[in-house]
PDB file of C-alpha atoms in Angstrom:
ATOM      1  CA  MET A   1      78.536 100.641  99.104  1.00 54.00           C
ATOM      2  CA  LYS A   2      81.578 102.611  97.879  1.00 73.00           C
ATOM      3  CA  LYS A   3      82.122 102.593  94.246  1.00 80.00           C
ATOM      4  CA  LYS A   4      85.980 101.650  94.679  1.00 85.00           C
ATOM      5  CA  PHE A   5      84.439  98.818  97.019  1.00 84.00           C
ATOM      6  CA  THR A   6      82.292  97.340  94.576  1.00 86.00           C
ATOM      7  CA  GLU A   7      85.380  97.703  91.748  1.00 89.00           C
ATOM      8  CA  ALA A   8      88.192  95.606  94.175  1.00 89.00           C
ATOM      9  CA  LEU A   9      85.217  92.936  94.489  1.00 89.00           C
ATOM     10  CA  LEU A  10      85.210  92.870  90.627  1.00 90.00           C
ATOM     11  CA  ASN A  11      88.701  92.926  89.762  1.00 90.00           C
ATOM     12  CA  LEU A  12      89.266  90.145  92.435  1.00 90.00           C
ATOM     13  CA  ILE A  13      86.600  87.657  90.316  1.00 90.00           C
ATOM     14  CA  ALA A  14      88.181  88.556  87.246  1.00 91.00           C
ATOM     15  CA  VAL A  15      91.782  87.814  88.392  1.00 90.00           C
ATOM     16  CA  GLU A  16      90.706  84.896  90.130  1.00 91.00           C
ATOM     17  CA  ASP A  17      88.434  83.884  86.596  1.00 91.00           C
ATOM     18  CA  ALA A  18      85.369  83.037  88.491  1.00 90.00           C
ATOM     19  CA  GLN A  19      82.136  83.785  87.627  1.00 90.00           C
ATOM     20  CA  GLU A  20      80.270  84.650  90.719  1.00 91.00           C
ATOM     21  CA  ILE A  21      81.648  84.939  94.589  1.00 93.00           C
ATOM     22  CA  THR A  22      79.939  82.857  96.774  1.00 92.00           C
ATOM     23  CA  VAL A  23      78.683  83.794 100.388  1.00 92.00           C
ATOM     24  CA  GLY A  24      76.870  81.831 103.388  1.00 90.00           C
ATOM     25  CA  SER A  25      76.100  84.907 105.377  1.00 88.00           C
ATOM     26  CA  ILE A  26      72.473  86.182 104.165  1.00 87.00           C
ATOM     27  CA  ASP A  27      73.474  89.812 105.474  1.00 88.00           C
ATOM     28  CA  ILE A  28      76.628  89.996 103.052  1.00 89.00           C
ATOM     29  CA  TYR A  29      74.427  88.674 100.271  1.00 90.00           C
ATOM     30  CA  ARG A  30      71.643  90.972 100.631  1.00 90.00           C
ATOM     31  CA  LYS A  31      73.887  93.900 101.094  1.00 88.00           C
ATOM     32  CA  LEU A  32      75.992  92.800  97.388  1.00 89.00           C
ATOM     33  CA  LYS A  33      73.458  91.295  95.511  1.00 89.00           C
ATOM     34  CA  ASN A  34      72.479  93.801  93.083  1.00 90.00           C
ATOM     35  CA  LYS A  35      76.839  95.073  93.116  1.00 88.00           C
ATOM     36  CA  VAL A  36      78.741  91.869  92.135  1.00 91.00           C
ATOM     37  CA  PRO A  37      77.609  88.352  90.711  1.00 92.00           C
ATOM     38  CA  ILE A  38      77.266  86.608  94.133  1.00 92.00           C
ATOM     39  CA  ARG A  39      75.228  83.589  95.093  1.00 92.00           C
ATOM     40  CA  ILE A  40      74.719  82.204  98.351  1.00 92.00           C
ATOM     41  CA  LEU A  41      75.530  78.774  99.567  1.00 90.00           C
ATOM     42  CA  SER A  42      72.764  76.845 100.813  1.00 84.00           C
ATOM     43  CA  SER A  43      73.127  72.775 100.506  1.00 83.00           C
ATOM     44  CA  ASN A  44      75.946  70.644 101.168  1.00 79.00           C
ATOM     45  CA  ASP A  45      75.504  69.534  97.368  1.00 73.00           C
ATOM     46  CA  ASP A  46      77.510  73.030  96.179  1.00 75.00           C
ATOM     47  CA  ILE A  47      80.408  72.977  98.479  1.00 81.00           C
ATOM     48  CA  THR A  48      83.063  71.421  96.266  1.00 80.00           C
ATOM     49  CA  GLN A  49      81.995  74.232  93.744  1.00 81.00           C
ATOM     50  CA  ILE A  50      83.572  77.338  95.427  1.00 90.00           C
ATOM     51  CA  LYS A  51      85.990  79.078  93.734  1.00 92.00           C
ATOM     52  CA  VAL A  52      85.969  82.383  95.386  1.00 94.00           C
ATOM     53  CA  GLY A  53      84.353  82.935  98.721  1.00 94.00           C
ATOM     54  CA  LEU A  54      83.600  85.571 100.435  1.00 94.00           C
ATOM     55  CA  GLY A  55      83.148  86.313 104.257  1.00 93.00           C
ATOM     56  CA  LYS A  56      83.630  88.628 107.168  1.00 92.00           C
ATOM     57  CA  ALA A  57      86.408  88.705 109.913  1.00 92.00           C
ATOM     58  CA  ALA A  58      85.364  89.622 113.437  1.00 90.00           C
ATOM     59  CA  PHE A  59      88.715  91.340 113.560  1.00 92.00           C
ATOM     60  CA  GLY A  60      92.078  91.747 112.309  1.00 95.00           C
ATOM     61  CA  ILE A  61      95.211  91.787 114.487  1.00 95.00           C
ATOM     62  CA  LEU A  62      97.966  93.896 113.458  1.00 95.00           C
ATOM     63  CA  GLU A  63     100.776  92.126 115.445  1.00 94.00           C
ATOM     64  CA  THR A  64     100.311  88.963 113.708  1.00 92.00           C
ATOM     65  CA  GLY A  65      98.345  89.775 110.437  1.00 92.00           C
ATOM     66  CA  SER A  66      95.782  87.292 111.528  1.00 93.00           C
ATOM     67  CA  ILE A  67      92.176  87.692 111.207  1.00 93.00           C
ATOM     68  CA  VAL A  68      89.724  86.010 113.282  1.00 92.00           C
ATOM     69  CA  GLU A  69      86.495  84.576 112.761  1.00 89.00           C
ATOM     70  CA  ASN A  70      83.789  84.017 115.015  1.00 85.00           C
ATOM     71  CA  GLU A  71      80.918  82.480 113.287  1.00 82.00           C
ATOM     72  CA  ILE A  72      78.240  79.600 114.413  1.00 82.00           C
ATOM     73  CA  GLU A  73      76.556  79.914 110.822  1.00 84.00           C
ATOM     74  CA  TYR A  74      77.124  76.360 109.136  1.00 86.00           C
ATOM     75  CA  PHE A  75      77.096  77.744 105.447  1.00 88.00           C
ATOM     76  CA  THR A  76      79.036  80.612 106.520  1.00 88.00           C
ATOM     77  CA  ARG A  77      81.520  78.112 108.123  1.00 87.00           C
ATOM     78  CA  VAL A  78      82.352  76.101 105.302  1.00 88.00           C
ATOM     79  CA  VAL A  79      82.741  79.156 102.470  1.00 91.00           C
ATOM     80  CA  SER A  80      85.845  80.470 105.034  1.00 90.00           C
ATOM     81  CA  MET A  81      87.503  76.910 104.672  1.00 88.00           C
ATOM     82  CA  LEU A  82      86.242  74.968 101.703  1.00 88.00           C
ATOM     83  CA  SER A  83      86.683  78.116  98.963  1.00 91.00           C
ATOM     84  CA  ASP A  84      89.714  77.847  96.436  1.00 91.00           C
ATOM     85  CA  THR A  85      90.504  81.044  97.019  1.00 93.00           C
ATOM     86  CA  TYR A  86      88.929  83.287 100.271  1.00 94.00           C
ATOM     87  CA  ILE A  87      88.156  87.444 100.257  1.00 94.00           C
ATOM     88  CA  VAL A  88      87.504  88.319 103.860  1.00 94.00           C
ATOM     89  CA  LEU A  89      85.975  91.610 104.327  1.00 93.00           C
ATOM     90  CA  LEU A  90      87.514  93.930 107.391  1.00 94.00           C
ATOM     91  CA  ASN A  91      85.742  96.853 108.672  1.00 92.00           C
ATOM     92  CA  ARG A  92      89.023  99.262 109.649  1.00 92.00           C
ATOM     93  CA  LYS A  93      87.561  99.574 113.418  1.00 92.00           C
ATOM     94  CA  ASP A  94      87.961  96.074 113.879  1.00 93.00           C
ATOM     95  CA  LEU A  95      91.935  96.226 114.078  1.00 94.00           C
ATOM     96  CA  LEU A  96      93.215  95.240 117.207  1.00 95.00           C
ATOM     97  CA  PHE A  97      97.361  95.594 117.843  1.00 95.00           C
ATOM     98  CA  SER A  98      97.600  92.412 119.529  1.00 95.00           C
ATOM     99  CA  LEU A  99      96.692  88.648 120.141  1.00 91.00           C
ATOM    100  CA  GLU A 100      95.755  89.577 123.682  1.00 92.00           C
ATOM    101  CA  ASP A 101      93.346  92.260 122.234  1.00 93.00           C
ATOM    102  CA  ALA A 102      91.689  89.796 120.246  1.00 88.00           C
ATOM    103  CA  VAL A 103      91.184  87.457 123.330  1.00 86.00           C
ATOM    104  CA  SER A 104      90.216  89.889 125.450  1.00 88.00           C
ATOM    105  CA  MET A 105      87.347  90.845 123.333  1.00 84.00           C
ATOM    106  CA  LEU A 106      86.278  87.354 122.493  1.00 82.00           C
ATOM    107  CA  SER A 107      85.982  86.730 125.939  1.00 81.00           C
ATOM    108  CA  ARG A 108      82.824  89.046 126.044  1.00 77.00           C
ATOM    109  CA  ASP A 109      81.103  86.924 123.579  1.00 71.00           C
ATOM    110  CA  ILE A 110      82.536  83.521 123.325  1.00 68.00           C
ATOM    111  CA  SER A 111      81.016  81.334 119.989  1.00 68.00           C
ATOM    112  CA  THR A 112      81.375  77.229 119.652  1.00 70.00           C
ATOM    113  CA  TYR A 113      83.364  78.600 116.655  1.00 82.00           C
ATOM    114  CA  ILE A 114      86.340  80.737 116.836  1.00 85.00           C
ATOM    115  CA  SER A 115      88.966  80.652 113.841  1.00 85.00           C
ATOM    116  CA  PHE A 116      92.449  82.697 113.906  1.00 87.00           C
ATOM    117  CA  VAL A 117      93.599  82.415 110.611  1.00 88.00           C
ATOM    118  CA  THR A 118      97.305  83.745 109.142  1.00 85.00           C
ATOM    119  CA  GLY A 119      96.804  83.455 105.311  1.00 77.00           C
ATOM    120  CA  PRO A 120      96.691  79.640 103.646  1.00 75.00           C
ATOM    121  CA  SER A 121      98.049  76.777 105.370  1.00 76.00           C
ATOM    122  CA  ARG A 122     101.649  75.493 104.283  1.00 76.00           C
ATOM    123  CA  THR A 123     102.287  71.668 104.926  1.00 79.00           C
ATOM    124  CA  ALA A 124     104.944  68.911 103.870  1.00 75.00           C
ATOM    125  CA  ASP A 125     105.396  65.317 103.475  1.00 77.00           C
ATOM    126  CA  ILE A 126     108.120  63.322 104.797  1.00 80.00           C
ATOM    127  CA  GLU A 127     109.720  63.935 101.522  1.00 81.00           C
ATOM    128  CA  ARG A 128     109.538  68.184 102.036  1.00 77.00           C
ATOM    129  CA  VAL A 129     107.133  68.561  99.098  1.00 80.00           C
ATOM    130  CA  LEU A 130     105.435  71.826 100.161  1.00 78.00           C
ATOM    131  CA  THR A 131     101.705  71.767  99.926  1.00 76.00           C
ATOM    132  CA  ILE A 132      99.605  74.949 100.052  1.00 73.00           C
ATOM    133  CA  GLY A 133      95.843  75.299 100.994  1.00 65.00           C
ATOM    134  CA  VAL A 134      95.323  71.892 102.390  1.00 69.00           C
ATOM    135  CA  HIS A 135      93.455  73.464 105.473  1.00 75.00           C
ATOM    136  CA  GLY A 136      91.585  75.939 104.075  1.00 78.00           C
ATOM    137  CA  PRO A 137      91.447  77.959 101.016  1.00 87.00           C
ATOM    138  CA  LYS A 138      94.811  78.376  98.764  1.00 86.00           C
ATOM    139  CA  LYS A 139      94.881  82.291  98.472  1.00 91.00           C
ATOM    140  CA  MET A 140      93.337  84.454 100.885  1.00 92.00           C
ATOM    141  CA  TYR A 141      92.466  88.252 100.442  1.00 93.00           C
ATOM    142  CA  ILE A 142      91.720  90.854 102.910  1.00 93.00           C
ATOM    143  CA  LEU A 143      89.684  94.032 102.064  1.00 92.00           C
ATOM    144  CA  LEU A 144      89.654  96.933 104.207  1.00 91.00           C
ATOM    145  CA  THR A 145      86.464  98.710 104.216  1.00 87.00           C
ATOM    146  CA  GLU A 146      84.552 101.215 106.347  1.00 82.00           C
ATOM    147  CA  GLU A 147      81.415  99.324 105.589  1.00 71.00           C
ATOM    148  CA  GLU A 148      79.581  98.002 108.551  1.00 68.00           C
ATOM    149  CA  PHE A 149      78.653  94.069 107.253  1.00 60.00           C
ATOM    150  CA  LEU A 150      77.460  92.746 111.070  1.00 52.00           C
ATOM    151  CA  ASN A 151      78.044  93.783 114.536  1.00 51.00           C
ATOM    152  CA  ARG A 152      81.783  94.567 115.952  1.00 50.00           C
ATOM    153  CA  GLY A 153      82.881  91.144 116.718  1.00 49.00           C
ATOM    154  CA  GLN A 154      80.624  88.670 114.589  1.00 53.00           C
ATOM    155  CA  SER A 155      81.865  87.048 111.094  1.00 49.00           C
TER     156      SER A 155
END
């Protein structure tokens, strides 16, 4: 694991004033457990306590600035949707140019859960009061990496 990558994760933990990063993937946990303060989500009792979550995108789409998650593991999906702040790991070779390219890649291995995410959600009520992060994290960071966390096309 590259030193700069570990430093970037530690800096994000500090910026977000968190004690640790929460993951839902055992693969990511195993790769990072001796590098950064990390815990693996293992029960629904913990889901309201996710200050900073960490996961992996299957792809990044340059055209829209989106990430694509193709995940069937329940706790990995929970971390991506219920963290206050979500850090996404994206391998540089998983960058695609267009939405069409992503759909083509996904059509080869369709999961029951595919999510296209383009930053924190924004919604407003009838009085035009803006709320950020109603349908997911309030903040999202994408870390481009050369590190392999999972196979291409899986998050």
